[in-house]
Coordinates of C-alpha atoms in Angstrom, one line a residue:
M1 CA 0.0 0.0 0.1
L2 CA 1.3 3.4 -1.0
T3 CA 1.5 5.7 2.1
I4 CA 1.0 9.8 1.4
E5 CA 4.6 9.9 2.7
T6 CA 5.8 7.4 0.1
V7 CA 4.0 9.1 -2.8
K8 CA 5.4 12.5 -1.8
S9 CA 9.0 11.2 -1.7
L10 CA 8.6 9.7 -5.1
V11 CA 6.9 12.8 -6.5
Q12 CA 9.7 15.0 -4.8
R13 CA 12.0 13.2 -7.1
V14 CA 9.9 13.2 -10.3
I15 CA 9.6 16.9 -10.3
Y16 CA 13.0 17.1 -11.2
A17 CA 12.3 15.8 -14.7
P18 CA 13.0 18.2 -17.5
S19 CA 10.3 20.3 -19.2
S20 CA 10.0 22.8 -22.1
H21 CA 10.3 26.4 -20.5
N22 CA 10.4 24.7 -17.1
T23 CA 6.4 24.6 -17.4
Q24 CA 6.3 21.3 -15.2
P25 CA 3.1 20.5 -17.0
W26 CA 2.1 17.3 -15.0
R27 CA -0.1 16.2 -12.3
F28 CA -0.2 13.2 -10.0
R29 CA -3.4 11.3 -8.9
T30 CA -2.8 8.7 -6.1
S31 CA -4.7 5.6 -4.8
A32 CA -3.7 2.8 -2.5
S33 CA -1.4 1.3 -5.1
T34 CA -1.3 3.4 -8.3
I35 CA 0.0 6.8 -9.3
D36 CA -1.7 8.4 -12.1
L37 CA 0.3 10.9 -14.4
L38 CA -1.9 13.5 -16.1
A39 CA -1.0 16.3 -18.4
D40 CA -1.7 20.0 -17.1
R41 CA -2.8 21.7 -19.8
T42 CA -3.2 25.1 -17.9
R43 CA 0.7 25.0 -18.5
A44 CA 0.6 24.6 -22.3
L45 CA 2.5 26.6 -24.7
P46 CA 0.1 27.0 -27.7
V47 CA 2.4 29.2 -29.9
N48 CA 5.4 27.3 -29.2
D49 CA 3.9 24.0 -28.8
P50 CA 0.6 24.2 -30.6
F51 CA 0.0 20.2 -30.5
D52 CA 1.2 19.7 -26.9
R53 CA 3.6 17.3 -28.4
E54 CA 6.8 18.7 -26.0
L55 CA 4.3 19.0 -23.2
T56 CA 3.6 15.2 -23.8
I57 CA 7.5 14.7 -24.0
S58 CA 8.0 16.5 -20.8
C59 CA 5.4 14.2 -19.0
G60 CA 7.2 11.2 -20.5
A61 CA 10.3 12.5 -18.8
A62 CA 8.5 12.6 -15.6
L63 CA 7.1 9.1 -16.1
M64 CA 10.5 7.6 -16.6
T65 CA 11.7 9.6 -13.5
L66 CA 9.0 8.2 -11.6
R67 CA 9.9 4.5 -12.7
V68 CA 13.5 5.2 -11.6
A69 CA 12.5 6.4 -8.2
I70 CA 10.2 3.4 -7.7
A71 CA 13.1 1.1 -8.7
A72 CA 15.3 3.0 -6.3
L73 CA 12.5 2.1 -3.4
G74 CA 13.2 -1.6 -4.2
Q75 CA 9.8 -1.8 -5.9
G76 CA 8.6 -3.1 -9.1
A77 CA 6.4 -0.8 -11.4
R78 CA 3.8 -1.9 -14.0
V79 CA 3.0 1.1 -16.5
R80 CA -0.1 1.3 -18.5
V81 CA 0.0 4.4 -20.9
L82 CA -3.1 6.2 -22.2
P83 CA -5.2 3.9 -20.0
D84 CA -8.5 5.7 -21.1
S85 CA -9.1 6.8 -24.5
G86 CA -11.9 9.1 -23.3
D87 CA -9.6 11.2 -21.0
G88 CA -6.8 12.8 -23.1
D89 CA -5.3 14.2 -20.0
W90 CA -4.6 10.8 -18.3
L91 CA -1.4 9.7 -19.8
A92 CA -0.3 6.9 -17.8
R93 CA -1.2 4.6 -14.5
V94 CA 2.0 3.2 -12.5
E95 CA 1.2 0.5 -10.4
V96 CA 3.6 -0.1 -7.6
T97 CA 4.2 -3.8 -7.1
S98 CA 6.1 -6.3 -5.0
D99 CA 7.9 -7.5 -8.3
P100 CA 11.8 -7.1 -8.2
P101 CA 13.0 -3.7 -9.2
D102 CA 14.4 -2.8 -12.5
A103 CA 18.3 -2.8 -11.5
E104 CA 19.2 -0.8 -14.5
L105 CA 16.8 1.9 -13.6
A106 CA 17.6 1.9 -9.9
A107 CA 21.3 2.5 -10.7
L108 CA 20.3 5.9 -12.4
A109 CA 18.5 7.1 -9.2
S110 CA 21.2 9.3 -7.6
F111 CA 21.6 11.1 -10.9
I112 CA 17.9 12.5 -10.7
E113 CA 18.8 15.6 -8.8
Q114 CA 22.0 15.9 -10.4
R115 CA 20.9 16.3 -14.0
R116 CA 21.0 19.8 -15.4
T117 CA 20.1 21.7 -18.5
Y118 CA 23.5 23.0 -19.4
R119 CA 23.1 26.0 -21.5
K120 CA 26.9 27.3 -21.6
A121 CA 29.7 26.0 -23.9
F122 CA 31.0 22.6 -22.9
E123 CA 34.7 21.5 -22.7
A124 CA 36.3 20.8 -25.7
R125 CA 37.0 17.2 -25.0
E126 CA 35.2 14.7 -27.0
V127 CA 32.4 12.4 -25.6
A128 CA 34.2 8.7 -25.5
T129 CA 32.7 6.2 -28.0
E130 CA 31.5 3.7 -25.1
I131 CA 29.7 6.6 -23.4
R132 CA 27.9 7.6 -26.7
A133 CA 26.9 3.8 -27.0
S134 CA 25.7 3.6 -23.5
I135 CA 23.4 6.7 -24.1
A136 CA 22.3 5.3 -27.4
T137 CA 21.3 1.9 -25.9
A138 CA 19.4 3.7 -23.0
T139 CA 17.4 5.7 -25.7
E140 CA 16.7 2.5 -27.6
A141 CA 15.5 0.8 -24.4
E142 CA 12.6 3.1 -24.4
G143 CA 11.7 3.0 -28.1
G144 CA 13.7 6.0 -29.4
Q145 CA 16.7 6.3 -31.8
L146 CA 19.6 8.8 -31.6
F147 CA 21.1 10.1 -34.7
T148 CA 24.6 11.7 -34.4
L149 CA 25.3 14.6 -36.6
V150 CA 28.7 15.3 -37.8
D151 CA 30.6 17.2 -40.6
T152 CA 28.3 18.8 -43.3
K153 CA 25.1 17.6 -41.5
R154 CA 26.3 19.6 -38.3
L155 CA 26.6 22.7 -40.2
E156 CA 23.4 22.1 -41.9
A157 CA 21.7 21.6 -38.5
G158 CA 23.4 25.0 -37.1
S159 CA 21.9 26.8 -40.2
L160 CA 18.5 25.2 -39.3
V161 CA 18.6 26.2 -35.7
A162 CA 19.7 29.7 -36.7
E163 CA 16.9 30.0 -39.2
G164 CA 14.3 28.6 -36.5
D165 CA 15.4 31.3 -34.0
R166 CA 14.8 34.0 -36.5
M167 CA 11.4 32.8 -37.3
Q168 CA 10.4 32.4 -33.9
W169 CA 11.6 35.6 -32.8
D170 CA 10.1 37.3 -35.7
D171 CA 6.8 36.3 -34.2
P172 CA 5.3 38.7 -31.6
R173 CA 2.9 35.9 -30.3
W174 CA 6.0 33.6 -29.6
R175 CA 7.8 36.5 -27.9
R176 CA 4.9 37.3 -25.7
E177 CA 4.5 33.7 -24.7
L178 CA 8.3 33.4 -23.9
A179 CA 7.9 36.6 -21.7
L180 CA 5.0 35.1 -20.0
W181 CA 7.0 32.2 -18.9
M182 CA 9.9 34.5 -17.4
H183 CA 9.6 34.5 -13.6
P184 CA 11.0 35.3 -10.4
R185 CA 12.9 32.2 -9.0
R186 CA 10.7 32.1 -6.1
Q187 CA 7.8 31.2 -8.2
G188 CA 9.1 27.8 -8.4
D189 CA 8.7 27.4 -12.3
G190 CA 9.5 29.0 -15.7
L191 CA 12.6 30.5 -17.0
S192 CA 14.4 32.1 -13.9
V193 CA 15.2 35.9 -14.0
P194 CA 16.2 38.1 -10.9
T195 CA 13.1 39.4 -9.1
L196 CA 13.8 43.0 -9.7
A197 CA 14.7 42.6 -13.2
A198 CA 11.9 40.3 -14.4
P199 CA 9.6 43.2 -15.5
I200 CA 12.1 44.8 -17.6
A201 CA 13.3 41.5 -18.7
Q202 CA 9.7 40.5 -20.0
A203 CA 9.2 43.7 -21.6
V204 CA 12.3 43.6 -23.7
V205 CA 11.5 40.1 -24.9
R206 CA 7.9 41.1 -25.8
T207 CA 9.0 44.3 -27.7
F208 CA 12.3 43.4 -29.4
D209 CA 13.1 41.1 -32.2
M210 CA 16.4 39.4 -31.0
G211 CA 16.5 36.7 -33.4
D212 CA 19.7 37.7 -35.1
G213 CA 21.6 37.7 -31.8
V214 CA 20.0 34.6 -30.5
A215 CA 20.7 32.7 -33.8
A216 CA 24.4 33.6 -33.9
K217 CA 24.8 32.6 -29.9
D218 CA 23.0 29.2 -30.8
Q219 CA 24.8 28.5 -33.9
Q220 CA 28.1 28.9 -32.2
L221 CA 27.0 26.6 -29.2
L222 CA 25.9 23.9 -31.8
L223 CA 29.1 24.1 -33.7
G224 CA 31.2 24.0 -30.5
S225 CA 29.5 20.9 -29.0
P226 CA 31.4 17.8 -28.5
W227 CA 28.4 15.6 -29.6
L228 CA 25.3 16.4 -31.5
T229 CA 22.1 14.3 -31.4
V230 CA 18.6 14.1 -32.7
L231 CA 16.3 11.8 -30.9
T232 CA 13.7 10.3 -33.0
T233 CA 10.7 8.0 -32.9
A234 CA 9.1 5.8 -35.4
E235 CA 5.6 7.2 -35.0
D236 CA 4.6 11.0 -34.2
D237 CA 1.5 10.5 -31.8
T238 CA 0.9 10.9 -28.1
A239 CA 2.0 7.5 -27.4
A240 CA 5.1 8.0 -29.4
W241 CA 5.7 11.6 -27.6
L242 CA 5.6 9.6 -24.3
R243 CA 8.3 7.1 -25.5
A244 CA 10.4 10.0 -26.5
G245 CA 10.1 11.6 -23.2
Q246 CA 10.9 8.3 -21.3
A247 CA 13.9 7.8 -23.6
L248 CA 15.1 11.3 -23.2
Q249 CA 15.2 11.0 -19.5
R250 CA 16.7 7.8 -19.5
A251 CA 19.5 8.9 -22.0
L252 CA 20.0 12.2 -19.7
L253 CA 20.4 10.2 -16.5
T254 CA 22.9 7.8 -18.3
G255 CA 24.7 10.7 -19.5
C256 CA 24.9 12.3 -16.0
R257 CA 26.1 8.9 -14.7
H258 CA 29.1 9.5 -17.0
G259 CA 29.7 13.0 -16.3
L260 CA 27.7 14.6 -19.0
Q261 CA 25.0 17.2 -19.2
A262 CA 23.0 18.4 -22.2
S263 CA 20.9 21.1 -23.5
Y264 CA 18.4 21.5 -26.4
L265 CA 18.2 23.3 -29.7
N266 CA 14.7 22.3 -30.6
Q267 CA 13.9 25.3 -32.9
P268 CA 14.1 23.3 -36.0
I269 CA 11.6 20.8 -34.7
Q270 CA 9.3 23.3 -33.2
V271 CA 8.8 25.1 -36.6
A272 CA 7.3 22.5 -38.8
P273 CA 8.8 23.3 -42.3
L274 CA 12.1 23.1 -40.7
R275 CA 11.2 19.9 -39.0
E276 CA 10.6 18.2 -42.4
R277 CA 14.1 19.4 -43.5
L278 CA 15.8 18.1 -40.5
R279 CA 14.1 14.9 -41.4
S280 CA 15.3 14.8 -44.5
L281 CA 18.8 15.8 -43.4
L282 CA 18.7 12.5 -41.2
G283 CA 17.9 10.5 -44.3
T284 CA 15.1 8.7 -42.2
E285 CA 11.3 7.9 -42.0
A286 CA 11.4 8.4 -38.3
Y287 CA 10.3 11.7 -36.9
P288 CA 12.6 14.0 -35.0
Q289 CA 11.5 14.9 -31.5
L290 CA 14.5 16.6 -29.9
L291 CA 17.8 18.0 -31.1
M292 CA 20.4 17.8 -28.4
R293 CA 23.8 18.9 -27.5
W294 CA 26.0 16.9 -25.1
G295 CA 29.6 17.4 -23.4
H296 CA 31.3 17.8 -20.1
P297 CA 30.2 20.9 -18.2
V298 CA 33.1 23.6 -17.5
S299 CA 31.3 24.3 -14.2
A300 CA 28.3 23.2 -12.4
A301 CA 24.9 24.6 -13.6
P302 CA 22.5 25.9 -11.0
A303 CA 19.2 23.9 -10.4
T304 CA 16.2 25.3 -11.9
P305 CA 13.5 25.9 -9.7
R306 CA 10.8 23.5 -8.9
R307 CA 7.1 23.6 -7.7
K308 CA 6.0 22.2 -4.3
V309 CA 5.0 18.7 -4.2
D310 CA 1.8 19.5 -2.7
A311 CA 0.8 21.6 -5.9
V312 CA 1.0 18.8 -8.2
I313 CA -0.4 15.7 -6.1
E314 CA -4.1 14.8 -5.6
M315 CA -5.3 12.1 -3.6
S316 CA -8.2 9.9 -5.2
A317 CA -10.9 8.5 -3.0

């Protein structure tokens, strides 16, 4: 039987999962032996993510984190995804069982809180082949596939990122949405900015098209990254997005285990015409879900703020 203390300790770890704009778009409903994962669509990004693809990927990352946390408790977990076709917000049900834990997942638990989105330049050293293979295997275990971009494909991906930056920043609706999620750290979500500077930063983002500058910076980060990958799935629906999120978090935790961090340059996937061009660049029928840069961090990145556990849990009767 799940006690409220156990549920809270599990969810306390789950909330460290990555999410687009740090929106943390998830809720959890618990009963005696199950934890339901639900999408919180009040935290959607209708301009940046009009089909809730990234929202669902974020929830998939939370689902993987829950599986890891349960395994670390020495418990088994049975997962049903999309258990009710009539409830689009109910993404998964996780039953905590007395089955043996998944040892591979349990080994990742100590890295949940250590994982960071690293937005600066990485160390110049390469990512070892065996580490790349380990991360690729982790991705494939959850139904995803990693493509590595090198040489001319890396250059073309950099151009797509820059083009995506310019297209997004040129859209006043996109800038307004970005500004809306720029929050003082104490709020517990969103993109952190200093409390006193928040109103000014929001006004600047809403008002000015900074696409050229952002594009140049992102292109430089991409080209200087030791390892550049695209995570893909065979399908492109809600179930596939949940798989992508689980594959993402398993890959990230595996990378963290080897001393790596990662960040995202998803602009070519967020802008529909560019996504097709990225897909063509990969030479695959699979669907690009995340464009990621990996490397060894130069210094520790600060943790992003998180909401309180009580804000995301509801107890069912």
